[in-house]
Tab-separated table of C-alpha atoms in Angstrom:
chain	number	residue	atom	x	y	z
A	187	UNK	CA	65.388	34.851	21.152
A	188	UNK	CA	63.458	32.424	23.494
A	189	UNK	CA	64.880	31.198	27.025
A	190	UNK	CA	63.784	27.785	28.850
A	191	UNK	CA	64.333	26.743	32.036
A	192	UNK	CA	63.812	22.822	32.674
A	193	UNK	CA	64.081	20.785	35.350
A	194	UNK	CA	64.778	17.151	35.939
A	195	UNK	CA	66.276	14.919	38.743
A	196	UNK	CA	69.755	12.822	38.528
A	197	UNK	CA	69.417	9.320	40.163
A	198	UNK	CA	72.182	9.451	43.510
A	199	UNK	CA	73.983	6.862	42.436
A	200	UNK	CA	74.543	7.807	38.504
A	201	UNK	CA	75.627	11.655	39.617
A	202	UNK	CA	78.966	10.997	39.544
A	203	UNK	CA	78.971	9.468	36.036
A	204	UNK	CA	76.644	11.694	35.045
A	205	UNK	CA	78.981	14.485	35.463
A	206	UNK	CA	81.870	12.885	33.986
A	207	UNK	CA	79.853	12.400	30.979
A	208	UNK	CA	79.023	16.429	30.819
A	209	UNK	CA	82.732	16.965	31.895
A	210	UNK	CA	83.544	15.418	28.093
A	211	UNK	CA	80.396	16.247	26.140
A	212	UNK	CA	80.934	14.156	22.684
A	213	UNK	CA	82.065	16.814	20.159
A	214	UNK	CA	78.855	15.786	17.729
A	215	UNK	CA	76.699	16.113	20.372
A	216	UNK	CA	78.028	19.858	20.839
A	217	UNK	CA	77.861	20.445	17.553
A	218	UNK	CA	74.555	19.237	16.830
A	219	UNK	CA	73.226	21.958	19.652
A	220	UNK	CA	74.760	24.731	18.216
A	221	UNK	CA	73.235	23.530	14.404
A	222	UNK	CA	69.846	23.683	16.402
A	223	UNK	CA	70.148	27.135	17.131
A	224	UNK	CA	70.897	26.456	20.893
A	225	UNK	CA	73.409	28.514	22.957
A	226	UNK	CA	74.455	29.738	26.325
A	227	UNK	CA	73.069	26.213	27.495
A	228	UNK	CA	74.147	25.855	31.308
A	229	UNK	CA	73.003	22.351	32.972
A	230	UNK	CA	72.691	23.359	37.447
A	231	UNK	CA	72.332	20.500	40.188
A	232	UNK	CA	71.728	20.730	43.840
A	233	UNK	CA	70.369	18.020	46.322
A	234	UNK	CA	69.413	15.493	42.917
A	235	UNK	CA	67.852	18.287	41.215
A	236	UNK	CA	69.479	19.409	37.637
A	237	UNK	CA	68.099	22.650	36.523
A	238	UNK	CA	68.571	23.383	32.371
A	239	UNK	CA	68.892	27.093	31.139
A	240	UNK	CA	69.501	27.351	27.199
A	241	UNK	CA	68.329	30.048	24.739
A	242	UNK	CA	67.402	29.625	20.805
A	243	UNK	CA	67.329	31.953	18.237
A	244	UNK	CA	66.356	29.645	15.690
A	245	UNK	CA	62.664	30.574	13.870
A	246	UNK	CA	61.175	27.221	14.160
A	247	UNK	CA	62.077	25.449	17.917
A	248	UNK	CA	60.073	22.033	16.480
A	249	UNK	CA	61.922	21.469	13.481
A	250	UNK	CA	65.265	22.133	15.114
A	251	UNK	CA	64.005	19.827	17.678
A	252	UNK	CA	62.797	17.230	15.518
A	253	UNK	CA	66.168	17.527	13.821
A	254	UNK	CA	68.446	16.819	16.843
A	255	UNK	CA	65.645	13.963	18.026
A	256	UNK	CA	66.593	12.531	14.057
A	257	UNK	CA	70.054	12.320	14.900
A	258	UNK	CA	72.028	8.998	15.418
A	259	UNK	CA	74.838	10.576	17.540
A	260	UNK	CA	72.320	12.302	19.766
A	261	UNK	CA	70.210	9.501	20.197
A	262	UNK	CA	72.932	7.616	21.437
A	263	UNK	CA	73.859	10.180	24.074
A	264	UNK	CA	69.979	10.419	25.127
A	265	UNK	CA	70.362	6.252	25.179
A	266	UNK	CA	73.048	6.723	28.055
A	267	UNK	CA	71.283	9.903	30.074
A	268	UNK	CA	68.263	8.725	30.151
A	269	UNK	CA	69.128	5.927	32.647
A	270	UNK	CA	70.602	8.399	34.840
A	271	UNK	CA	67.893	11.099	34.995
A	272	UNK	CA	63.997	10.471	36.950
A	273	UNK	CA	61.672	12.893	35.003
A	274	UNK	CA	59.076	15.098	37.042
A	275	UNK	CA	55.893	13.141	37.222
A	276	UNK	CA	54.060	16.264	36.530
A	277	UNK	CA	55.917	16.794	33.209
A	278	UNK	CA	53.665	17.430	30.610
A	279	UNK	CA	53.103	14.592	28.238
A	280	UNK	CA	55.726	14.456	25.810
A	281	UNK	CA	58.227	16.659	27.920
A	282	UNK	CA	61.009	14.096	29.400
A	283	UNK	CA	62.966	17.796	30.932
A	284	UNK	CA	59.968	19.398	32.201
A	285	UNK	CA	59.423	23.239	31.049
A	286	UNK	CA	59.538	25.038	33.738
A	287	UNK	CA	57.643	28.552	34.214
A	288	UNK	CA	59.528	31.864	33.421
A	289	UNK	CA	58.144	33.903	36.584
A	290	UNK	CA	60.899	37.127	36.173
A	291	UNK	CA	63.728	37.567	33.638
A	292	UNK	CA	65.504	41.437	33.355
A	293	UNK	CA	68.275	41.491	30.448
B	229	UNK	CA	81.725	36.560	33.243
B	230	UNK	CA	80.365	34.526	35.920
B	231	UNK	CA	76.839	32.948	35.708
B	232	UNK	CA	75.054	31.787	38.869
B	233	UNK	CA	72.167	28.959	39.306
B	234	UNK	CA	70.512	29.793	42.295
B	235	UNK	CA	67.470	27.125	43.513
B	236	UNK	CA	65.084	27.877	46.408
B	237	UNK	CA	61.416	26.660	47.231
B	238	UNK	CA	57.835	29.169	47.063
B	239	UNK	CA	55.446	28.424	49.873
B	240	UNK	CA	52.952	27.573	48.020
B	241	UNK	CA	50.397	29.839	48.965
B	242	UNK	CA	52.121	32.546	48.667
B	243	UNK	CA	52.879	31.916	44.757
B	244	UNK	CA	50.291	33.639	42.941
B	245	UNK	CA	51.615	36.826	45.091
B	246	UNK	CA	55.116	36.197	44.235
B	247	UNK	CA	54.124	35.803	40.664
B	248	UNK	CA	52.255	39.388	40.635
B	249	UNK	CA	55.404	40.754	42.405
B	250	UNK	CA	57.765	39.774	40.278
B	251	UNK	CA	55.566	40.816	37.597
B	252	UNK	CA	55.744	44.015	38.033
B	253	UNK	CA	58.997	44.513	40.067
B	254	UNK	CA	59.828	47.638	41.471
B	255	UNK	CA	62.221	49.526	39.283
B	256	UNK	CA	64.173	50.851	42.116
B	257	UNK	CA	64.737	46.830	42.480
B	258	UNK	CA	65.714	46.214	38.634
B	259	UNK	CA	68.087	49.850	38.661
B	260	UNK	CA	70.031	47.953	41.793
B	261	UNK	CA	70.062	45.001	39.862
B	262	UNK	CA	71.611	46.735	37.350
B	263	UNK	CA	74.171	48.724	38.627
B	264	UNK	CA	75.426	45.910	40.306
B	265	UNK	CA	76.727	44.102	37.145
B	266	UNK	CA	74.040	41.505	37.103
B	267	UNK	CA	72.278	40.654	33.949
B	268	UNK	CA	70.317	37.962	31.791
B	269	UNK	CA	68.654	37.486	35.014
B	270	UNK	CA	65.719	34.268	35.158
B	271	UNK	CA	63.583	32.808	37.734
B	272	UNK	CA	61.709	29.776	36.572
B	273	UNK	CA	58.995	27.753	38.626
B	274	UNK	CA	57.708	24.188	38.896
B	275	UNK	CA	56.470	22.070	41.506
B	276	UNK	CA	57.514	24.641	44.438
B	277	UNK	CA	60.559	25.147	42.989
B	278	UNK	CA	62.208	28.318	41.837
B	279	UNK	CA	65.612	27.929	39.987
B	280	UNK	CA	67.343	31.632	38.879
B	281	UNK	CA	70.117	32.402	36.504
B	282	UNK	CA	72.156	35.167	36.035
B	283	UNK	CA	75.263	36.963	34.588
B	284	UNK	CA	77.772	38.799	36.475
B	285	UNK	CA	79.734	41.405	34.503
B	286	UNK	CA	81.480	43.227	37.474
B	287	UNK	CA	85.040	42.649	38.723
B	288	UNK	CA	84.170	42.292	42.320
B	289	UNK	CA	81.380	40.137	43.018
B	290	UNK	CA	81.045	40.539	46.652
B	291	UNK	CA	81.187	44.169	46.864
B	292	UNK	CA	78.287	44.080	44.537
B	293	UNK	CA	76.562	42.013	46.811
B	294	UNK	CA	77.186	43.908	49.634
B	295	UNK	CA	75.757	47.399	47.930
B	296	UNK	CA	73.049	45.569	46.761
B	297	UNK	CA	72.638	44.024	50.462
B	298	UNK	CA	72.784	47.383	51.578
B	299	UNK	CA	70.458	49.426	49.785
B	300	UNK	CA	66.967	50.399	51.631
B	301	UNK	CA	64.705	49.371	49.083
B	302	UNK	CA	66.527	46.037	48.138
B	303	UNK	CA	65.594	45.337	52.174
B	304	UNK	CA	62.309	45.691	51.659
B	305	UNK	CA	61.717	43.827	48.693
B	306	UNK	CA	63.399	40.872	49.986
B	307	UNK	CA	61.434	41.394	53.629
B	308	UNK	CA	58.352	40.922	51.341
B	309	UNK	CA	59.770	38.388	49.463
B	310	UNK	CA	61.848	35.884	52.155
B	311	UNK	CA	58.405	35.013	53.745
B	312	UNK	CA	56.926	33.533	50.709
B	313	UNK	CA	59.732	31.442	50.026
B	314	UNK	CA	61.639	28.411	51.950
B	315	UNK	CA	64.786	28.054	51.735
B	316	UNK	CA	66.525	24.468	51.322
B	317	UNK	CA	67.885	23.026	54.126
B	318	UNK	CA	71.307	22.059	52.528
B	319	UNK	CA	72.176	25.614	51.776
B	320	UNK	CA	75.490	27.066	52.494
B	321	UNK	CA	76.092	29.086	55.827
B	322	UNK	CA	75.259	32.711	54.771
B	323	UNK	CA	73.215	31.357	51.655
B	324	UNK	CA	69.000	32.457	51.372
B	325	UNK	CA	68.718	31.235	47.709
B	326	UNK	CA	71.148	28.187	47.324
B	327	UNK	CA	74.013	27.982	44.857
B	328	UNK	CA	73.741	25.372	42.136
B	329	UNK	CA	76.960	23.217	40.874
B	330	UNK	CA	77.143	24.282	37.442
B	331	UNK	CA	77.602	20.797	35.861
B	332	UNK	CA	77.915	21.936	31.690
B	333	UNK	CA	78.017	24.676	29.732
B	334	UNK	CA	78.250	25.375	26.145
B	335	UNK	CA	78.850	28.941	25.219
């Protein structure tokens, strides 16, 4: 199992709809997560901050990723967040969450 | 089960050292952890920011707290620790590491 903790900021004024929207995730959207192999996927904010945690226990991250990138319903869900959400200029290229460093964990 | 997001900031030059603490944590530190019903426990980094997560299993959360709070060599592992790190301003009263609003979740 791999764990990732990413962080990105909500713009002020889109927070409230922003949480509405995770309030009502899109059934297809949840579904397409769990076909990815993703669970125990919490979403954190403080002070415009939202902080990711999810774990996979797929065996290949990439294709599971490029699979939920591939699909229609989640691209349309991405097409409404995005708007909302001011990535980390020091994301790494590629990254719009950026990966964030795993400095302890204890199970 | 409860799960906590916790954010707080590193000073930055003390990171490396809070790094190679939590590295190699003291296991009088993780057997507290423990035995106080906390578990799947993360601290991520980026930019000066540490976010945690963790699971509480226990039926009474502040007890825990306050045996953790009150152990000897939990004390001194935060007196090394609370110097390297700055807390944010909008904290709760009482609060060191900040609570998070957990905004979605997806088992």
């Amino acid at each position: 199992m791999r764990r990732f903790g990413q962080i990105i900021k909500v713009r002020q004024e889109h927070f409230e709809t922003y949480k509405a929207y995770h309030a009502k995730v899109w059934p297809e959207i949840l579904e397409m997560i769990k076909k990815c192999n993703i669970s125990n996927y919490s979403i954190y904010h403080k002070d415009g901050f939202l902080f990711a945690y999810m774990e996979y226990s797929g065996n290949d991250f990439a294709a599971d990723m490029a699979r939920m990138a591939a699909d229609p319903k989640t691209q349309e869900w991405w097409a409404a967040m995005e708007p909302m959400q001011k990535p980390l200029e020091t994301r790494k290229k590629g990254e719009w969450w950026a990966n964030m460093e795993e400095v302890f964990h204890l199970d």
